[in-house]
Amino acid sequence: PEVTLGLLPGGGGVVRTVRMLGVVDALMNVLLKGPQLRVDQALSLGLIDAVVDTPEALLDSARAWIVAHPAATQPWRAKGYRIPGGGRALAQMLPAIPATLRVQLKGAHYDAPHNIVAAAIEGAGLDVDRALEVEARYFVDLVCHSAQSKNLTQAFFFDLQAINKGASRPADITRRAVTKVAVLGAGMMGAGIAYQCAKSGISVVLKDLTVDAANKGKGYSEALVAKGVARGKVNQAKGDALLARIQPTANYADLAGCDLVIEAVFESPKVKAEVFQAAQAVVAPDALLGSNTSTLPITELAKAVDRPTDFIGLHFFSPVDKMPLVEIVMGAQTSPEALARAVDFVLQIRKTPIVVNDSRGFFTSRVISCFLNEAMAMLAEGLSPVMIERAGLSAGYPAPPLQLMDELTLTLPRKIMAEYRASAEAAGQAYIPHPAEPVLNQMLDAGRGGRSAGAGFYAYDGKARTGLWDGLYTMFNIDRGMARQGDDAQLLIDLQ
C-alpha cells in the first residue's frame, strides 16, 4: 500500500513485482493502486505461489518444497530469465503508460506514482542488482525530498493509526457499545447512517414523518444488500439479517430503549428542536443525543434538549457507506463522557472519528465550502468552466468543484447561506454575501438544482453526466476561446 502513503515499495518491492508480473500488470494492478488484497486475490495475481489450510500444513509444505528444490533461487536470478510481457510488447506499451497514469490521477501531480513508474521502467532494462539500486534512489528521493510524501505518510499512517486507536478519546472513561440507535429522518443521509449501523450489528429504528418515507429510506439498504449479494460480497442470509435490524416507523414510541439518537433532518434549527424534544422523552434516559448537521452550531442546537451535556455533533459524509470519516463536534456543554461514547460509536461502525470544536460549519464544511464557493465565483468572473474543473482535479481533489456541487445539490448551500444570513442579522452583524451566492440563485432560478434534479452545472442523460452544461457560457458571459477546442470532451473522459 506504499503509494497511498506517498512512498514506493522499497526493499525490492518494485523490482520483484515487475519481474513476477511484468511492467504493465505490476504497475496497473499492484504498484500504482496499493490495494489491500485477500488471499485468493493475491494468489490469482501471482503475488503468492500456493495456499494451505493450517499453520502446520504451511510448515510441512515449505519443508517439502525445500527438500524438493535444494538449489532453489528466484526465477529472475536464473540466467536467461525474461520479464513477462517484455521485449517488443513492452516497447509498444511504454508510450501509453504516462498517459494512463495521467488519467488514473485525473491530472493531479503526485510524486510517488511518478517515481514508481520511473523505477519500474528503468529497472526493467537492468540486471536485478542494478535495478534494486535505482529503486532505492527513487525511494530515498521521496523520503528525503518530497514534502508531499511526508505529509501523506504523517496523515494516512501515523495520524490515522493514532485516531483509530482512540487518541481523541478522553481517558479513564468506561467504554460503551451502542445496542440500539434511533435515526431521525430517512432521507439520503439518514438512510445511509441506518445502513452503516445495521451493517455493524446495531439495531436501528428509522423514523420519518410517514411509514412510506421510512420504508423508502430502508429501501436504500435493500438496494445495497442486493448489489452486494449480486457481486458475491455478502451472502443472502447475512444480507437478510442486516435488513431485519432496520425498523422503519413514523411513531416516536418505537424509539423506546434506544441508547443513541442521530438526527438527520433538514438544516433548520426549528425542525431539529422539534424532533429532539419528541425523541428525548422516549429513548433511554441516558441516551447520547447526536446531530448530523453539517453547519449549525451544536451549542445552539443543544438548547432544545433537556441534557445538553449529552448532546454532540455526529457529522457523517455522503455516501455514508463509502465515506470513512465522521466529524465529532463538541458543543460548549458537551461532557467528556459524551465525547468518549461518540468516539466509541464511530469506531464501532468502522469509521474514522475526527474531533473538532464548535462553530458554524465546523471544520470540514468550512474547508470544502471555500473550494466550492471560489469555483462558482470564478464562473461569475467569466472563467471557463473547463479550466475551473481542470484546476480542481490538478489540485488532487477526487471530484472537481462544479461536479461536486451537482452531487451535493445546489439547494443545500442556498439553505446554508440563508442560515448564515439569519445568524448574522440576529447578532446585529452585517451580512456580506459571497460572490458565489448570485451564481447559486441564477442556477436554481433556471431549474438547475444538481444531479438529483437532472440538471446542474453539468447536463445529464438520466443519471449519466454528458458534459458541462453548454448554457453556462451564455448565463455567465464566458468567452469560449478561454478553453482549448476539445478540452470539454477530454475533461469528460478524465472524469469518467
PDB file of C-alpha atoms in Angstrom, residues 115-277:
ATOM      1  CA  ASN A 115       8.724   7.651  -9.022  1.00  0.00           C
ATOM      2  CA  ILE A 116       7.146   4.194  -9.088  1.00  0.00           C
ATOM      3  CA  VAL A 117       6.701   4.327 -12.869  1.00  0.00           C
ATOM      4  CA  ALA A 118      10.274   5.540 -13.344  1.00  0.00           C
ATOM      5  CA  ALA A 119      11.740   2.865 -11.041  1.00  0.00           C
ATOM      6  CA  ALA A 120       9.712   0.107 -12.721  1.00  0.00           C
ATOM      7  CA  ILE A 121      10.537   1.052 -16.306  1.00  0.00           C
ATOM      8  CA  GLU A 122      14.188   1.886 -15.722  1.00  0.00           C
ATOM      9  CA  GLY A 123      14.701  -1.215 -13.573  1.00  0.00           C
ATOM     10  CA  ALA A 124      13.134  -3.463 -16.200  1.00  0.00           C
ATOM     11  CA  GLY A 125      16.058  -2.772 -18.516  1.00  0.00           C
ATOM     12  CA  LEU A 126      18.735  -3.541 -15.928  1.00  0.00           C
ATOM     13  CA  ASP A 127      20.022  -6.574 -14.059  1.00  0.00           C
ATOM     14  CA  VAL A 128      18.417  -7.205 -10.683  1.00  0.00           C
ATOM     15  CA  ASP A 129      21.151  -5.699  -8.500  1.00  0.00           C
ATOM     16  CA  ARG A 130      21.390  -2.525 -10.545  1.00  0.00           C
ATOM     17  CA  ALA A 131      17.571  -2.268 -10.633  1.00  0.00           C
ATOM     18  CA  LEU A 132      17.499  -2.505  -6.824  1.00  0.00           C
ATOM     19  CA  GLU A 133      19.924   0.405  -6.641  1.00  0.00           C
ATOM     20  CA  VAL A 134      17.759   2.519  -8.952  1.00  0.00           C
ATOM     21  CA  GLU A 135      14.647   1.666  -6.908  1.00  0.00           C
ATOM     22  CA  ALA A 136      16.424   2.632  -3.677  1.00  0.00           C
ATOM     23  CA  ARG A 137      17.364   6.026  -5.086  1.00  0.00           C
ATOM     24  CA  TYR A 138      13.783   6.782  -6.082  1.00  0.00           C
ATOM     25  CA  PHE A 139      12.638   5.698  -2.606  1.00  0.00           C
ATOM     26  CA  VAL A 140      15.168   7.963  -0.897  1.00  0.00           C
ATOM     27  CA  ASP A 141      14.093  10.829  -3.151  1.00  0.00           C
ATOM     28  CA  LEU A 142      10.539  10.521  -1.821  1.00  0.00           C
ATOM     29  CA  VAL A 143      11.519  10.125   1.820  1.00  0.00           C
ATOM     30  CA  CYS A 144      14.078  12.932   1.888  1.00  0.00           C
ATOM     31  CA  HIS A 145      12.924  15.457  -0.714  1.00  0.00           C
ATOM     32  CA  SER A 146       9.127  15.239  -1.077  1.00  0.00           C
ATOM     33  CA  ALA A 147       7.106  17.327   1.379  1.00  0.00           C
ATOM     34  CA  GLN A 148       4.014  15.790  -0.199  1.00  0.00           C
ATOM     35  CA  SER A 149       5.177  12.283   0.694  1.00  0.00           C
ATOM     36  CA  LYS A 150       5.995  13.312   4.256  1.00  0.00           C
ATOM     37  CA  ASN A 151       2.525  14.815   4.680  1.00  0.00           C
ATOM     38  CA  LEU A 152       0.779  11.756   3.232  1.00  0.00           C
ATOM     39  CA  THR A 153       2.774   9.398   5.446  1.00  0.00           C
ATOM     40  CA  GLN A 154       2.056  11.511   8.516  1.00  0.00           C
ATOM     41  CA  ALA A 155      -1.675  11.802   7.794  1.00  0.00           C
ATOM     42  CA  PHE A 156      -2.509   8.347   6.472  1.00  0.00           C
ATOM     43  CA  PHE A 157      -0.146   6.257   8.602  1.00  0.00           C
ATOM     44  CA  PHE A 158       0.800   7.889  11.884  1.00  0.00           C
ATOM     45  CA  ASP A 159      -2.201  10.189  12.405  1.00  0.00           C
ATOM     46  CA  LEU A 160      -4.764   7.682  11.126  1.00  0.00           C
ATOM     47  CA  GLN A 161      -3.402   4.912  13.340  1.00  0.00           C
ATOM     48  CA  ALA A 162      -3.483   7.206  16.369  1.00  0.00           C
ATOM     49  CA  ILE A 163      -7.087   8.262  15.645  1.00  0.00           C
ATOM     50  CA  ASN A 164      -8.300   4.706  15.111  1.00  0.00           C
ATOM     51  CA  LYS A 165      -6.708   3.719  18.415  1.00  0.00           C
ATOM     52  CA  GLY A 166      -8.808   6.381  20.157  1.00  0.00           C
ATOM     53  CA  ALA A 167      -6.260   9.192  20.516  1.00  0.00           C
ATOM     54  CA  SER A 168      -9.071  11.772  20.626  1.00  0.00           C
ATOM     55  CA  ARG A 169     -10.983   9.836  23.280  1.00  0.00           C
ATOM     56  CA  PRO A 170     -10.886  11.062  26.906  1.00  0.00           C
ATOM     57  CA  ALA A 171      -9.016   8.569  29.062  1.00  0.00           C
ATOM     58  CA  ASP A 172     -10.341   6.749  32.125  1.00  0.00           C
ATOM     59  CA  ILE A 173     -13.938   6.579  30.849  1.00  0.00           C
ATOM     60  CA  THR A 174     -15.511   3.142  30.571  1.00  0.00           C
ATOM     61  CA  ARG A 175     -16.141   2.026  27.011  1.00  0.00           C
ATOM     62  CA  ARG A 176     -19.756   1.546  25.960  1.00  0.00           C
ATOM     63  CA  ALA A 177     -21.129  -0.125  22.871  1.00  0.00           C
ATOM     64  CA  VAL A 178     -24.315   1.140  21.227  1.00  0.00           C
ATOM     65  CA  THR A 179     -27.028  -1.511  21.042  1.00  0.00           C
ATOM     66  CA  LYS A 180     -29.972   0.375  19.527  1.00  0.00           C
ATOM     67  CA  VAL A 181     -29.882   3.622  17.575  1.00  0.00           C
ATOM     68  CA  ALA A 182     -32.716   5.964  16.614  1.00  0.00           C
ATOM     69  CA  VAL A 183     -32.157   7.672  13.262  1.00  0.00           C
ATOM     70  CA  LEU A 184     -34.479  10.657  12.838  1.00  0.00           C
ATOM     71  CA  GLY A 185     -35.031  11.351   9.161  1.00  0.00           C
ATOM     72  CA  ALA A 186     -34.964   8.708   6.428  1.00  0.00           C
ATOM     73  CA  GLY A 187     -33.564  10.867   3.629  1.00  0.00           C
ATOM     74  CA  MET A 188     -30.289  10.123   1.888  1.00  0.00           C
ATOM     75  CA  MET A 189     -28.137  10.791   4.966  1.00  0.00           C
ATOM     76  CA  GLY A 190     -30.447   9.091   7.467  1.00  0.00           C
ATOM     77  CA  ALA A 191     -30.825   6.056   5.207  1.00  0.00           C
ATOM     78  CA  GLY A 192     -27.061   5.790   4.811  1.00  0.00           C
ATOM     79  CA  ILE A 193     -26.461   6.070   8.564  1.00  0.00           C
ATOM     80  CA  ALA A 194     -29.094   3.391   9.217  1.00  0.00           C
ATOM     81  CA  TYR A 195     -27.382   1.038   6.755  1.00  0.00           C
ATOM     82  CA  GLN A 196     -23.932   1.538   8.290  1.00  0.00           C
ATOM     83  CA  CYS A 197     -25.237   0.945  11.809  1.00  0.00           C
ATOM     84  CA  ALA A 198     -27.163  -2.195  10.801  1.00  0.00           C
ATOM     85  CA  LYS A 199     -24.135  -3.455   8.885  1.00  0.00           C
ATOM     86  CA  SER A 200     -22.156  -3.154  12.139  1.00  0.00           C
ATOM     87  CA  GLY A 201     -24.696  -5.274  14.043  1.00  0.00           C
ATOM     88  CA  ILE A 202     -26.644  -2.456  15.704  1.00  0.00           C
ATOM     89  CA  SER A 203     -30.452  -2.419  15.802  1.00  0.00           C
ATOM     90  CA  VAL A 204     -31.869   0.667  14.087  1.00  0.00           C
ATOM     91  CA  VAL A 205     -35.200   2.456  14.342  1.00  0.00           C
ATOM     92  CA  LEU A 206     -35.512   4.603  11.209  1.00  0.00           C
ATOM     93  CA  LYS A 207     -38.063   7.358  11.935  1.00  0.00           C
ATOM     94  CA  ASP A 208     -39.696   9.681   9.423  1.00  0.00           C
ATOM     95  CA  LEU A 209     -42.970  11.584   9.116  1.00  0.00           C
ATOM     96  CA  THR A 210     -44.707   8.671   7.406  1.00  0.00           C
ATOM     97  CA  VAL A 211     -44.142   4.921   7.247  1.00  0.00           C
ATOM     98  CA  ASP A 212     -43.858   5.177   3.470  1.00  0.00           C
ATOM     99  CA  ALA A 213     -40.997   7.675   3.808  1.00  0.00           C
ATOM    100  CA  ALA A 214     -39.295   5.464   6.385  1.00  0.00           C
ATOM    101  CA  ASN A 215     -39.698   2.406   4.158  1.00  0.00           C
ATOM    102  CA  LYS A 216     -38.205   4.352   1.278  1.00  0.00           C
ATOM    103  CA  GLY A 217     -35.205   5.059   3.496  1.00  0.00           C
ATOM    104  CA  LYS A 218     -34.862   1.356   4.265  1.00  0.00           C
ATOM    105  CA  GLY A 219     -35.008   0.753   0.530  1.00  0.00           C
ATOM    106  CA  TYR A 220     -31.545   2.304   0.310  1.00  0.00           C
ATOM    107  CA  SER A 221     -30.198  -0.543   2.459  1.00  0.00           C
ATOM    108  CA  GLU A 222     -32.180  -3.093   0.460  1.00  0.00           C
ATOM    109  CA  ALA A 223     -30.568  -1.858  -2.752  1.00  0.00           C
ATOM    110  CA  LEU A 224     -27.053  -2.011  -1.265  1.00  0.00           C
ATOM    111  CA  VAL A 225     -27.634  -5.527   0.068  1.00  0.00           C
ATOM    112  CA  ALA A 226     -28.991  -6.694  -3.291  1.00  0.00           C
ATOM    113  CA  LYS A 227     -25.945  -5.268  -5.042  1.00  0.00           C
ATOM    114  CA  GLY A 228     -23.614  -6.949  -2.535  1.00  0.00           C
ATOM    115  CA  VAL A 229     -25.329 -10.314  -2.997  1.00  0.00           C
ATOM    116  CA  ALA A 230     -25.210  -9.991  -6.789  1.00  0.00           C
ATOM    117  CA  ARG A 231     -21.477  -9.286  -6.660  1.00  0.00           C
ATOM    118  CA  GLY A 232     -20.768 -12.067  -4.186  1.00  0.00           C
ATOM    119  CA  LYS A 233     -19.566  -9.694  -1.474  1.00  0.00           C
ATOM    120  CA  VAL A 234     -22.246 -10.809   1.012  1.00  0.00           C
ATOM    121  CA  ASN A 235     -24.403 -13.899   1.240  1.00  0.00           C
ATOM    122  CA  GLN A 236     -28.182 -13.657   1.271  1.00  0.00           C
ATOM    123  CA  ALA A 237     -28.528 -14.789   4.911  1.00  0.00           C
ATOM    124  CA  LYS A 238     -26.235 -12.018   6.180  1.00  0.00           C
ATOM    125  CA  GLY A 239     -27.985  -9.511   3.953  1.00  0.00           C
ATOM    126  CA  ASP A 240     -31.386 -10.523   5.287  1.00  0.00           C
ATOM    127  CA  ALA A 241     -30.097 -10.285   8.871  1.00  0.00           C
ATOM    128  CA  LEU A 242     -28.802  -6.773   8.188  1.00  0.00           C
ATOM    129  CA  LEU A 243     -32.167  -5.645   6.829  1.00  0.00           C
ATOM    130  CA  ALA A 244     -34.013  -7.238   9.748  1.00  0.00           C
ATOM    131  CA  ARG A 245     -32.106  -4.921  12.089  1.00  0.00           C
ATOM    132  CA  ILE A 246     -33.700  -1.827  10.473  1.00  0.00           C
ATOM    133  CA  GLN A 247     -37.205  -0.958  11.726  1.00  0.00           C
ATOM    134  CA  PRO A 248     -38.943   1.780   9.699  1.00  0.00           C
ATOM    135  CA  THR A 249     -41.539   3.760  11.636  1.00  0.00           C
ATOM    136  CA  ALA A 250     -43.463   7.009  11.895  1.00  0.00           C
ATOM    137  CA  ASN A 251     -44.159   6.547  15.618  1.00  0.00           C
ATOM    138  CA  TYR A 252     -41.875   8.065  18.262  1.00  0.00           C
ATOM    139  CA  ALA A 253     -42.956   5.347  20.739  1.00  0.00           C
ATOM    140  CA  ASP A 254     -40.867   2.844  18.742  1.00  0.00           C
ATOM    141  CA  LEU A 255     -37.725   4.713  19.830  1.00  0.00           C
ATOM    142  CA  ALA A 256     -38.067   3.286  23.359  1.00  0.00           C
ATOM    143  CA  GLY A 257     -34.831   1.735  24.580  1.00  0.00           C
ATOM    144  CA  CYS A 258     -32.570   3.476  22.047  1.00  0.00           C
ATOM    145  CA  ASP A 259     -29.241   4.416  23.642  1.00  0.00           C
ATOM    146  CA  LEU A 260     -28.199   6.716  20.783  1.00  0.00           C
ATOM    147  CA  VAL A 261     -30.153   9.268  18.743  1.00  0.00           C
ATOM    148  CA  ILE A 262     -28.821  10.544  15.419  1.00  0.00           C
ATOM    149  CA  GLU A 263     -30.886  13.364  13.941  1.00  0.00           C
ATOM    150  CA  ALA A 264     -30.635  13.722  10.138  1.00  0.00           C
ATOM    151  CA  VAL A 265     -33.480  16.095   9.227  1.00  0.00           C
ATOM    152  CA  PHE A 266     -33.493  19.424   7.350  1.00  0.00           C
ATOM    153  CA  GLU A 267     -30.901  22.085   8.213  1.00  0.00           C
ATOM    154  CA  SER A 268     -33.437  24.046  10.236  1.00  0.00           C
ATOM    155  CA  PRO A 269     -32.924  24.730  13.963  1.00  0.00           C
ATOM    156  CA  LYS A 270     -36.692  24.735  14.474  1.00  0.00           C
ATOM    157  CA  VAL A 271     -37.237  21.331  12.860  1.00  0.00           C
ATOM    158  CA  LYS A 272     -34.272  19.822  14.693  1.00  0.00           C
ATOM    159  CA  ALA A 273     -35.541  21.168  18.009  1.00  0.00           C
ATOM    160  CA  GLU A 274     -38.956  19.616  17.413  1.00  0.00           C
ATOM    161  CA  VAL A 275     -37.656  16.123  16.663  1.00  0.00           C
ATOM    162  CA  PHE A 276     -35.234  16.137  19.610  1.00  0.00           C
ATOM    163  CA  GLN A 277     -37.899  17.277  22.041  1.00  0.00           C
TER     164      GLN A 277
END
